[in-house]
Short mmCIF file of C-alpha atoms in Angstrom, two decimals:
data_model
loop_
_atom_site.label_atom_id
_atom_site.label_comp_id
_atom_site.label_asym_id
_atom_site.label_seq_id
_atom_site.Cartn_x
_atom_site.Cartn_y
_atom_site.Cartn_z
CA MET F 1 30.76 -105.57 164.35
CA PHE F 2 31.03 -101.87 164.59
CA SER F 3 32.60 -99.82 167.75
CA ASP F 4 30.35 -97.41 169.46
CA ASP F 5 32.79 -94.54 168.46
CA ASN F 6 31.53 -93.02 165.11
CA SER F 7 34.70 -91.67 164.17
CA PHE F 8 36.32 -95.12 163.04
CA CYS F 9 34.93 -98.43 162.93
CA HIS F 10 36.55 -102.10 162.79
CA CYS F 11 34.72 -104.59 160.06
CA PHE F 12 35.33 -108.21 160.11
CA PHE F 13 32.87 -108.97 157.59
CA SER F 14 35.31 -109.04 154.75
CA ARG F 15 37.88 -111.66 156.49
CA ALA F 16 34.95 -113.78 157.03
CA GLN F 17 33.79 -113.93 153.75
CA SER F 18 37.10 -114.73 152.37
CA HIS F 19 37.53 -117.46 154.75
CA LEU F 20 34.00 -118.72 153.69
CA ASN F 21 34.66 -118.42 150.07
CA TRP F 22 37.83 -120.73 150.18
CA LEU F 23 36.23 -123.28 152.60
CA TRP F 24 33.56 -123.72 150.16
CA HIS F 25 36.13 -123.78 147.09
CA LYS F 26 37.54 -126.75 148.93
CA ARG F 27 34.51 -128.30 149.62
CA LEU F 28 33.20 -128.64 146.14
CA SER F 29 36.59 -130.26 145.06
CA HIS F 30 38.24 -126.86 144.03
CA LEU F 31 35.52 -125.70 141.67
CA ASN F 32 36.43 -122.28 140.36
CA PHE F 33 34.83 -119.28 141.96
CA LYS F 34 33.08 -118.16 138.60
CA ASN F 35 31.03 -121.53 138.43
CA ILE F 36 30.11 -121.35 142.26
CA SER F 37 28.89 -117.85 141.96
CA LYS F 38 26.79 -118.94 138.66
CA ILE F 39 25.22 -121.95 140.72
CA ILE F 40 24.08 -119.54 143.83
CA GLY F 41 22.79 -117.01 141.41
CA ASN F 42 20.67 -119.43 139.63
CA GLN F 43 19.60 -121.44 142.85
CA LEU F 44 20.58 -124.63 141.71
CA ILE F 45 21.67 -126.26 145.00
CA ARG F 46 20.82 -125.74 148.54
CA GLY F 47 22.88 -125.30 151.75
CA ILE F 48 25.55 -122.82 150.47
CA PRO F 49 25.65 -119.20 151.86
CA LYS F 50 24.76 -116.78 149.59
CA VAL F 51 27.62 -114.74 149.37
CA GLN F 52 29.92 -113.20 146.55
CA PHE F 53 32.57 -115.66 145.88
CA VAL F 54 35.87 -113.76 144.70
CA LYS F 55 39.32 -115.19 144.08
CA ASP F 56 41.29 -113.11 146.17
CA LYS F 57 44.65 -115.28 146.21
CA LEU F 58 45.93 -118.07 144.29
CA CYS F 59 45.21 -121.91 145.39
CA LEU F 60 48.39 -124.06 145.65
CA ALA F 61 46.35 -127.29 144.88
CA CYS F 62 44.62 -125.84 141.82
CA GLU F 63 47.88 -124.44 140.61
CA LYS F 64 49.71 -127.81 140.81
CA GLY F 65 46.51 -129.79 139.59
CA LYS F 66 45.05 -127.45 137.06
CA LYS F 67 48.00 -125.62 135.48
CA THR F 68 47.82 -125.22 131.69
CA LYS F 69 49.61 -123.36 128.97
CA SER F 70 49.18 -119.83 128.47
CA SER F 71 47.19 -118.79 125.44
CA PHE F 72 48.55 -117.21 122.43
CA LYS F 73 46.49 -114.55 121.26
CA PRO F 74 46.52 -113.39 117.58
CA LYS F 75 48.48 -109.89 116.94
CA SER F 76 45.79 -107.29 115.78
CA TYR F 77 48.62 -105.15 114.52
CA SER F 78 51.85 -105.65 112.82
CA TYR F 79 54.72 -103.11 113.25
CA ILE F 80 56.59 -104.30 110.29
CA VAL F 81 56.29 -101.77 107.26
CA LYS F 82 58.85 -102.87 104.70
CA PRO F 83 59.65 -106.35 102.99
CA PHE F 84 62.41 -108.34 104.84
CA HIS F 85 62.27 -106.78 107.95
CA LEU F 86 61.17 -109.86 109.58
CA LEU F 87 61.50 -113.14 108.04
CA HIS F 88 60.07 -116.57 109.87
CA MET F 89 61.93 -119.64 109.42
CA ASP F 90 61.35 -123.39 110.01
CA LEU F 91 62.50 -126.47 109.11
CA PHE F 92 60.56 -129.91 108.73
CA GLY F 93 61.65 -133.58 107.83
CA SER F 94 62.97 -136.02 107.33
CA VAL F 95 60.03 -137.11 105.04
CA PRO F 96 59.51 -140.91 103.88
CA VAL F 97 59.58 -140.17 100.48
CA LYS F 98 62.68 -138.89 98.68
CA SER F 99 62.56 -136.21 95.93
CA ARG F 100 64.08 -137.03 92.50
CA ALA F 101 67.26 -135.20 93.86
CA ARG F 102 67.00 -137.43 96.82
CA LYS F 103 66.24 -134.62 99.27
CA ILE F 104 64.21 -135.41 102.75
CA TYR F 105 64.23 -131.89 104.36
CA THR F 106 62.75 -128.75 103.75
CA ILE F 107 63.52 -125.04 105.03
CA VAL F 108 60.24 -122.57 104.93
CA ILE F 109 60.91 -118.96 104.94
CA VAL F 110 57.82 -116.51 105.41
CA ASP F 111 58.37 -112.94 104.81
CA GLU F 112 55.86 -111.17 107.24
CA PHE F 113 55.32 -107.98 105.32
CA SER F 114 54.39 -109.79 102.11
CA THR F 115 53.66 -113.19 103.38
CA PHE F 116 55.82 -114.31 100.53
CA THR F 117 57.21 -117.92 100.94
CA TRP F 118 60.41 -119.20 100.13
CA VAL F 119 60.71 -123.17 99.92
CA VAL F 120 64.43 -124.68 100.02
CA CYS F 121 64.84 -128.58 99.90
CA LEU F 122 67.84 -130.21 101.66
CA ARG F 123 69.68 -133.78 101.76
CA LYS F 124 70.83 -133.34 105.08
CA LYS F 125 70.35 -130.72 108.09
CA SER F 126 73.65 -129.81 107.99
CA HIS F 127 73.25 -128.12 104.60
CA ALA F 128 70.64 -125.46 106.01
CA ALA F 129 73.29 -122.89 107.28
CA ASP F 130 74.78 -122.79 103.75
CA GLU F 131 71.28 -122.44 102.21
CA ILE F 132 69.95 -119.82 104.30
CA ILE F 133 73.03 -117.65 103.89
CA ALA F 134 72.97 -118.09 100.08
CA LEU F 135 69.17 -116.76 100.02
CA ILE F 136 69.80 -113.82 102.19
CA LYS F 137 72.33 -112.60 100.00
CA GLN F 138 70.13 -113.39 96.62
CA LEU F 139 67.40 -111.41 98.13
CA GLU F 140 69.38 -108.31 99.17
CA VAL F 141 70.86 -108.13 95.66
CA LEU F 142 67.72 -108.83 93.66
CA TYR F 143 65.20 -106.51 95.60
CA ASP F 144 67.59 -104.09 97.25
CA HIS F 145 66.30 -104.50 100.56
CA LYS F 146 68.41 -105.24 103.78
CA VAL F 147 67.08 -108.16 105.99
CA ARG F 148 66.67 -107.03 109.25
CA GLN F 149 65.32 -109.49 111.88
CA LEU F 150 65.11 -113.68 111.71
CA ARG F 151 62.74 -115.58 113.75
CA SER F 152 63.01 -119.29 114.37
CA ASP F 153 62.91 -122.04 117.02
CA HIS F 154 66.08 -123.12 118.96
CA GLY F 155 67.10 -125.84 116.24
CA THR F 156 70.73 -126.18 116.07
CA GLU F 157 70.21 -125.47 112.07
CA PHE F 158 69.21 -121.87 112.92
CA ARG F 159 71.44 -121.37 116.10
CA ASN F 160 75.06 -122.31 115.62
CA SER F 161 78.11 -120.25 115.41
CA TYR F 162 78.51 -120.33 111.58
CA LEU F 163 75.25 -118.58 111.47
CA GLU F 164 75.91 -116.24 114.26
CA ASP F 165 78.95 -115.03 112.71
CA PHE F 166 77.38 -114.27 109.55
CA TYR F 167 74.47 -112.39 111.25
CA SER F 168 76.86 -110.24 113.35
CA ILE F 169 78.73 -109.25 109.97
CA SER F 170 75.53 -108.64 108.00
CA GLY F 171 73.87 -106.53 111.41
CA ILE F 172 70.90 -109.06 111.08
CA SER F 173 69.21 -109.62 114.66
CA LEU F 174 67.78 -112.76 115.64
CA ASN F 175 64.62 -113.70 117.54
CA PHE F 176 63.78 -117.33 118.91
CA SER F 177 60.65 -118.59 120.27
CA ALA F 178 60.30 -119.89 123.59
CA VAL F 179 61.71 -123.55 124.11
CA ILE F 180 58.68 -125.99 123.45
CA ASN F 181 56.29 -123.16 122.35
CA PRO F 182 56.30 -123.52 118.48
CA GLN F 183 53.17 -121.15 118.80
CA GLN F 184 55.30 -118.22 119.07
CA ASN F 185 56.99 -119.12 115.77
CA GLY F 186 53.50 -120.01 114.39
CA ILE F 187 53.87 -118.07 110.93
CA ALA F 188 56.13 -120.56 109.64
CA GLU F 189 54.66 -123.34 111.69
CA ARG F 190 51.11 -122.84 109.56
CA ARG F 191 52.71 -122.42 106.38
CA ASN F 192 54.60 -125.82 107.06
CA ARG F 193 51.20 -127.34 107.60
CA THR F 194 49.79 -125.74 104.29
CA ILE F 195 52.67 -126.94 102.10
CA ILE F 196 52.67 -130.42 103.67
CA GLU F 197 48.64 -130.78 103.34
CA ALA F 198 49.05 -129.27 100.03
CA GLY F 199 51.58 -131.84 98.74
CA ARG F 200 49.68 -134.84 100.56
CA THR F 201 46.43 -133.71 98.50
CA ILE F 202 48.24 -133.63 95.03
CA VAL F 203 49.86 -137.09 95.43
CA VAL F 204 46.64 -138.48 96.87
CA GLU F 205 44.85 -137.17 93.70
CA ALA F 206 47.81 -137.99 91.36
CA GLY F 207 48.31 -141.45 92.94
CA LYS F 208 47.65 -144.85 91.35
CA LYS F 209 44.29 -146.52 90.79
CA PRO F 210 43.29 -149.13 93.66
CA ASP F 211 44.08 -152.58 92.16
CA ILE F 212 41.71 -155.12 92.97
CA SER F 213 42.72 -157.98 90.89
CA TYR F 214 43.42 -160.18 93.95
CA PHE F 215 39.62 -160.28 94.94
CA HIS F 216 38.02 -163.16 94.92
CA VAL F 217 34.42 -164.84 95.74
CA PHE F 218 34.25 -165.43 99.44
CA GLY F 219 33.32 -169.33 100.37
CA CYS F 220 34.45 -170.76 96.77
CA VAL F 221 36.33 -173.65 96.65
CA CYS F 222 40.17 -173.50 96.23
CA TYR F 223 43.17 -175.80 95.88
CA ILE F 224 46.15 -175.39 98.07
CA LEU F 225 49.66 -176.40 97.21
CA ASN F 226 50.80 -179.00 99.94
CA GLN F 227 54.11 -177.59 101.25
CA ARG F 228 54.05 -179.45 104.40
CA ASP F 229 53.90 -183.43 103.51
CA ARG F 230 56.33 -185.21 101.63
CA CYS F 231 54.49 -186.42 99.10
CA LEU F 232 55.43 -189.57 96.69
CA LYS F 233 56.32 -189.07 93.16
CA PHE F 234 52.59 -189.93 91.96
CA GLU F 235 50.62 -188.34 94.83
CA GLY F 236 48.45 -185.40 94.38
CA LYS F 237 50.31 -182.17 95.40
CA ALA F 238 47.17 -179.98 96.39
CA ASP F 239 44.47 -179.95 99.00
CA GLU F 240 40.93 -179.05 98.80
CA GLY F 241 39.72 -176.03 100.65
CA VAL F 242 37.48 -172.90 101.03
CA PHE F 243 38.37 -169.36 100.53
CA LEU F 244 37.91 -167.31 103.60
CA GLY F 245 39.60 -163.96 103.07
CA TYR F 246 42.91 -162.19 103.30
CA SER F 247 45.65 -162.26 106.00
CA SER F 248 45.57 -159.02 108.09
CA ILE F 249 49.51 -159.25 108.60
CA SER F 250 50.90 -160.98 105.24
CA LYS F 251 50.43 -160.85 101.67
CA ALA F 252 48.37 -164.13 101.56
CA PHE F 253 45.20 -165.58 101.13
CA ARG F 254 43.14 -167.10 104.14
CA VAL F 255 41.96 -170.61 103.33
CA PHE F 256 40.25 -173.81 105.00
CA ASN F 257 42.15 -176.88 104.29
CA PHE F 258 39.80 -179.96 104.08
CA SER F 259 42.50 -182.30 104.59
CA ARG F 260 44.18 -180.84 107.61
CA LYS F 261 40.85 -179.33 109.08
CA ILE F 262 42.88 -175.97 109.78
CA ILE F 263 42.81 -172.53 108.46
CA GLU F 264 46.43 -171.40 106.51
CA GLU F 265 47.40 -168.33 105.11
CA THR F 266 49.16 -169.00 101.89
CA ILE F 267 49.90 -167.61 98.27
CA HIS F 268 49.84 -170.92 96.50
CA VAL F 269 46.24 -171.03 95.73
CA ASN F 270 43.99 -171.70 92.91
CA PHE F 271 40.39 -170.78 92.87
CA ASP F 272 37.26 -172.33 91.40
CA GLU F 273 34.77 -169.27 91.90
CA ASP F 274 31.91 -171.06 90.38
CA SER F 275 32.01 -173.94 93.05
CA PHE F 276 30.72 -173.65 96.58
CA ILE F 277 30.63 -175.97 99.76
CA HIS F 278 26.95 -176.05 99.78
CA ASP F 279 26.96 -177.39 96.17
CA ARG F 280 29.35 -180.32 96.93
CA VAL F 281 27.67 -183.61 98.48
CA ASP F 282 31.09 -184.86 99.25
CA HIS F 283 31.88 -182.48 102.30
CA PRO F 284 29.65 -182.81 105.40
CA SER F 285 27.98 -179.61 106.52
CA SER F 286 29.74 -179.66 110.00
CA ILE F 287 32.59 -177.82 108.01
CA MET F 288 30.29 -174.80 108.07
CA ASN F 289 30.44 -174.65 111.83
CA GLU F 290 34.14 -174.91 111.77
CA LEU F 291 34.51 -172.07 109.42
CA THR F 292 33.04 -169.92 112.19
CA TYR F 293 36.66 -170.20 113.91
CA THR F 294 39.73 -168.58 112.64
CA PRO F 295 42.60 -170.45 114.24
CA SER F 296 46.33 -170.65 113.05
CA ASP F 297 48.16 -173.74 113.15
CA PRO F 298 47.53 -174.90 115.87
CA VAL F 299 45.43 -172.41 118.09
CA PRO F 300 43.95 -173.49 121.31
CA LYS F 301 40.07 -173.89 121.26
CA PHE F 302 39.75 -171.94 124.45
CA LEU F 303 40.91 -168.69 122.88
CA PRO F 304 38.23 -168.31 120.22
CA SER F 305 37.93 -164.54 120.44
CA ASP F 306 41.63 -163.65 120.18
CA VAL F 307 42.77 -166.59 117.59
CA GLU F 308 42.69 -164.02 114.73
CA HIS F 309 45.63 -162.17 116.22
CA VAL F 310 47.64 -165.14 117.34
CA ALA F 311 51.27 -164.54 116.35
CA PRO F 312 53.95 -167.13 116.66
CA ARG F 313 55.59 -165.58 120.19
CA ALA F 314 51.97 -165.35 121.20
CA TRP F 315 51.24 -169.12 120.39
CA TYR F 316 54.44 -170.09 121.95
CA ASP F 317 53.58 -168.24 125.26
CA THR F 318 50.30 -169.72 125.21
CA LEU F 319 51.69 -173.23 124.70
CA THR F 320 54.33 -172.72 127.28
CA SER F 321 51.93 -171.67 129.83
CA TYR F 322 49.76 -174.56 129.03
CA LEU F 323 52.37 -177.01 129.43
CA ILE F 324 53.71 -175.72 132.77
CA SER F 325 50.34 -175.83 134.33
CA ASN F 326 49.97 -179.62 133.23
CA GLY F 327 53.37 -180.47 135.02
CA TYR F 328 55.98 -180.15 132.22
CA ASN F 329 59.30 -178.10 132.83
CA ARG F 330 60.69 -175.79 130.25
CA GLY F 331 64.51 -176.21 129.67
CA LYS F 332 66.69 -173.42 130.92
CA ILE F 333 69.09 -173.25 128.14
CA GLU F 334 66.72 -174.55 125.10
CA ASN F 335 63.43 -172.82 126.00
CA THR F 336 61.51 -174.92 123.28
CA LEU F 337 62.29 -178.00 125.15
CA PHE F 338 59.79 -179.55 127.68
CA LYS F 339 60.65 -182.16 130.01
CA LYS F 340 58.49 -184.41 132.45
CA ASN F 341 59.84 -187.20 134.92
CA SER F 342 57.50 -189.99 135.85
CA GLY F 343 59.57 -192.32 138.16
CA SER F 344 62.43 -193.63 136.18
CA HIS F 345 60.87 -192.68 132.92
CA ILE F 346 61.45 -189.17 131.04
CA PHE F 347 59.54 -187.45 128.44
CA LEU F 348 60.97 -184.86 126.12
CA ALA F 349 59.25 -182.78 123.64
CA GLN F 350 60.86 -180.68 121.16
CA VAL F 351 58.97 -177.38 119.76
CA TYR F 352 59.77 -176.11 116.28
CA VAL F 353 57.22 -173.03 115.59
CA ASP F 354 53.98 -175.09 115.09
CA ASP F 355 55.61 -178.63 115.20
CA ILE F 356 56.25 -180.44 118.11
CA ILE F 357 58.36 -183.71 118.14
CA PHE F 358 58.00 -185.63 121.38
CA ARG F 359 59.43 -188.88 122.54
CA SER F 360 59.49 -191.02 125.85
CA THR F 361 61.02 -194.00 127.51
CA ASP F 362 57.30 -194.87 128.53
CA GLU F 363 54.69 -195.26 125.92
CA LYS F 364 52.06 -194.22 128.35
CA LEU F 365 53.57 -190.76 128.67
CA SER F 366 53.52 -190.16 124.88
CA SER F 367 50.12 -191.27 124.82
CA GLU F 368 49.17 -189.04 127.62
CA PHE F 369 51.02 -185.86 125.86
CA ALA F 370 49.32 -186.50 122.68
CA GLU F 371 45.76 -186.76 124.30
CA LEU F 372 46.51 -183.56 126.40
CA MET F 373 47.54 -181.51 123.13
CA SER F 374 44.75 -182.96 120.89
CA ARG F 375 42.11 -182.20 123.62
CA ASN F 376 42.77 -178.59 123.93
CA PHE F 377 44.64 -177.76 120.21
CA GLU F 378 43.54 -178.21 116.56
CA MET F 379 46.42 -180.51 115.98
CA SER F 380 47.15 -183.50 113.38
CA MET F 381 49.02 -186.40 114.71
CA MET F 382 51.70 -187.14 111.92
CA GLY F 383 53.16 -190.29 113.55
CA GLU F 384 56.54 -191.52 114.12
CA LEU F 385 59.35 -189.10 112.92
CA THR F 386 60.90 -190.22 109.59
CA PHE F 387 61.90 -187.19 107.90
CA PHE F 388 63.64 -184.19 109.59
CA LEU F 389 64.98 -180.65 108.72
CA GLY F 390 65.13 -182.42 105.15
CA LEU F 391 68.38 -183.95 105.54
CA GLN F 392 67.38 -187.66 104.79
CA LYS F 393 66.86 -186.99 101.15
CA TYR F 394 70.29 -185.94 100.57
CA GLY F 395 71.85 -189.29 101.78
CA LEU F 396 73.64 -187.43 104.64
CA SER F 397 72.93 -190.18 106.98
CA GLY F 398 75.07 -192.87 105.13
CA CYS F 399 78.30 -190.19 104.89
CA LYS F 400 81.72 -191.16 106.42
CA PRO F 401 82.24 -189.33 109.70
CA ALA F 402 85.90 -187.42 109.66
CA LYS F 403 87.71 -185.54 112.31
CA THR F 404 88.84 -182.84 109.97
CA PRO F 405 86.53 -181.24 107.24
CA MET F 406 88.88 -182.18 104.49
CA SER F 407 91.95 -184.62 104.15
CA SER F 408 95.38 -182.82 104.11
CA SER F 409 96.13 -184.54 100.51
CA THR F 410 93.30 -183.40 98.93
CA SER F 411 93.90 -180.97 96.02
CA ILE F 412 91.46 -178.63 95.04
CA GLY F 413 90.93 -178.36 91.16
CA THR F 414 88.44 -178.71 88.61
CA ILE F 415 87.50 -182.30 87.07
CA PRO F 416 88.27 -182.11 83.18
CA ASN F 417 85.47 -184.91 82.51
CA GLY F 418 83.54 -184.57 85.44
CA ALA F 419 79.68 -184.09 85.75
CA ASP F 420 78.02 -180.48 86.72
CA VAL F 421 77.27 -180.01 90.12
CA ASN F 422 73.78 -179.45 90.96
CA ALA F 423 73.49 -175.80 92.21
CA THR F 424 70.20 -176.55 93.91
CA LEU F 425 70.89 -179.54 95.47
CA PHE F 426 74.00 -178.34 97.04
CA ARG F 427 72.36 -175.09 98.15
CA GLY F 428 69.57 -177.39 99.84
CA MET F 429 72.04 -179.42 101.48
CA ILE F 430 74.31 -176.72 102.73
CA GLY F 431 71.10 -174.57 104.01
CA SER F 432 69.83 -177.68 105.99
CA LEU F 433 73.46 -178.18 107.75
CA ILE F 434 73.44 -174.54 108.38
CA TYR F 435 69.95 -174.10 109.89
CA LEU F 436 70.84 -177.10 112.00
CA THR F 437 73.90 -175.62 113.56
CA THR F 438 72.71 -172.11 113.71
CA SER F 439 69.47 -172.83 115.38
CA ARG F 440 70.85 -175.41 117.83
CA PRO F 441 74.15 -174.58 118.70
CA ASP F 442 74.00 -177.36 121.57
CA ILE F 443 74.03 -180.00 118.89
CA PHE F 444 77.47 -179.44 117.04
CA THR F 445 79.30 -177.91 120.27
CA LEU F 446 78.97 -178.17 124.04
CA ASN F 447 81.38 -175.99 125.49
CA LEU F 448 83.29 -173.16 123.89
CA GLY F 449 86.73 -171.83 125.27
CA LEU F 450 90.23 -172.90 125.73
CA TRP F 451 91.37 -175.49 128.54
CA TYR F 452 94.66 -175.34 129.81
CA PRO F 453 95.71 -177.89 132.16
CA HIS F 454 98.01 -177.33 135.17
CA ASP F 455 100.94 -179.21 133.57
CA SER F 456 100.69 -177.83 130.15
CA GLU F 457 103.24 -175.46 128.38
CA PHE F 458 102.35 -171.60 128.24
CA LYS F 459 104.06 -170.32 125.25
CA LEU F 460 103.17 -168.89 121.95
CA VAL F 461 104.61 -170.90 118.90
CA GLY F 462 104.07 -170.17 115.26
CA TYR F 463 103.71 -172.27 112.15
CA THR F 464 103.82 -171.33 108.54
CA ASP F 465 103.71 -172.84 105.25
CA SER F 466 103.44 -171.92 101.49
CA ASP F 467 102.64 -173.04 98.08
CA LEU F 468 104.26 -171.42 94.91
CA GLY F 469 101.26 -171.39 92.21
CA GLY F 470 99.80 -174.49 93.68
CA PHE F 471 96.06 -173.60 93.07
CA ASP F 472 94.81 -175.56 90.11
CA ILE F 473 92.02 -173.35 88.93
CA ASP F 474 93.88 -169.76 88.34
CA GLY F 475 97.76 -170.70 89.33
CA LYS F 476 97.46 -168.33 92.50
CA SER F 477 100.25 -168.83 95.35
CA THR F 478 98.72 -169.61 98.55
CA SER F 479 100.44 -169.32 102.22
CA GLY F 480 99.24 -169.99 105.45
CA GLY F 481 100.04 -170.25 109.24
CA ALA F 482 98.89 -171.28 112.52
CA GLN F 483 99.58 -169.82 116.29
CA MET F 484 99.54 -172.03 119.08
CA LEU F 485 99.54 -171.08 122.64
CA GLY F 486 100.75 -174.09 124.83
CA ASN F 487 99.27 -177.03 122.61
CA ARG F 488 95.79 -174.95 121.91
CA LEU F 489 95.31 -173.55 118.45
CA ILE F 490 94.17 -170.02 118.98
CA LEU F 491 94.69 -168.32 115.36
CA GLN F 492 94.83 -170.02 111.89
CA GLU F 493 95.36 -167.54 108.80
CA LEU F 494 95.22 -168.29 105.22
CA LYS F 495 96.72 -165.92 102.57
CA ASP F 496 95.62 -165.81 98.94
CA ILE F 497 98.29 -163.85 96.66
CA ASN F 498 97.24 -162.56 93.39
CA ASP F 499 99.21 -161.37 90.56
CA LEU F 500 100.04 -158.11 91.88
CA GLY F 501 101.68 -159.56 94.89
CA ALA F 502 98.76 -158.41 96.99
CA GLU F 503 97.59 -160.40 99.79
CA LYS F 504 94.02 -161.18 100.81
CA LYS F 505 93.96 -162.65 104.37
CA SER F 506 91.16 -164.55 106.30
CA GLY F 507 91.52 -165.35 109.92
CA ILE F 508 89.80 -168.17 111.83
CA MET F 509 89.83 -168.08 115.58
CA SER F 510 89.67 -171.79 116.87
CA SER F 511 89.50 -173.40 120.04
CA SER F 512 89.54 -176.81 121.70
CA SER F 513 87.94 -177.85 125.00
#
């Protein structure tokens, strides 16, 4: 619009056009103005006014939603005209493979004028400052050129009071790249990449040849060592199976066990690579259908797509969800114990990884559980429990119980004409007991703590005793003591005195309940 007076005019077109530009910018989901102008110029859409779209201010929503990092344009000209006027530094590490000198960090220093590179290897980052100072002094002496500037990132290996004091005395100025912007230290960063890729390429080229000696023919018959059952003296020790491949999580073979009808992962396998399933008439062809599934032991049938990836924790979570959905309750303290009540009867099931032990006061509940598990899981019923944790084979069930681990009158020493102890048998016996007590603390103790009745004494009393040269094996002296708080033992000590008079102590914290 223009006024009648030709001496001046008022134009409102720019203001209206600016408002129209930003209105269509918002309507088109904050499309940038360059693309809007291109769409209008090529007449790709209809219904938008043909005006010139120019960005004359910032859009707050675009700045918050589309903000990107600033670009780093390469320098077209370097003002450095002499060696050592500007050195670029960077450090990388730690690397997983140590050098022969046990060094895992590397400092890379690049001269911008000559692009010559120095590489210094370190055992620790804290050694970086001394190495940098030593290198600078060496360069200045050898080449008779002063180092003027150093550029690096803000790492403490480059920026610390020790180096700053040296730079101040030597007249060296420092330049640091902006925080979280390694592109500003691009010369050293790119040289780092070049060195790492060169080292990786050399290692790959000079590496060992691949070993394929463990390859076997797929589908061949194999023989698997039976480690699950307690075999009798003259029973066979191996089960027949078929080779299916290799474990993805362990160094083991995947085999189908004909006896158990499950897939196992084991290393104790012998292969008959000239014999295959279809050559044998003693195995039904239905086995081939079973091989299309790859379950662990046991694995739910209703998860055939995930069975290859089932881990012990995932298996336990699956079993827990299944039992809870069928009315079984999980123990609050012992999470692997499941319980179900039916009137006055009770059912208990204890899970040990892939083995389940269950018992009930009503035979119907046991049968119901066995049917429920067999219907949805690939499992084998082993019958009544007669062998648990290997304790039966050591004859511990016939041992005489005692309140203390050893009689106070027993003297420890050698038996001159006694038979040698079977170390393997002893380790197996102790290992079974340790496993029982550490995996099930509720078996050997119910409560931990000190109990003081209201009318009990509350005073500290100490007792001590010693035995001069009383140890039969080496003649050393021993002494010990105990401290009682009221009538409760709180500390027990044992001292072993060697030939030089030094004492070796061991303390045992004891509690009664």
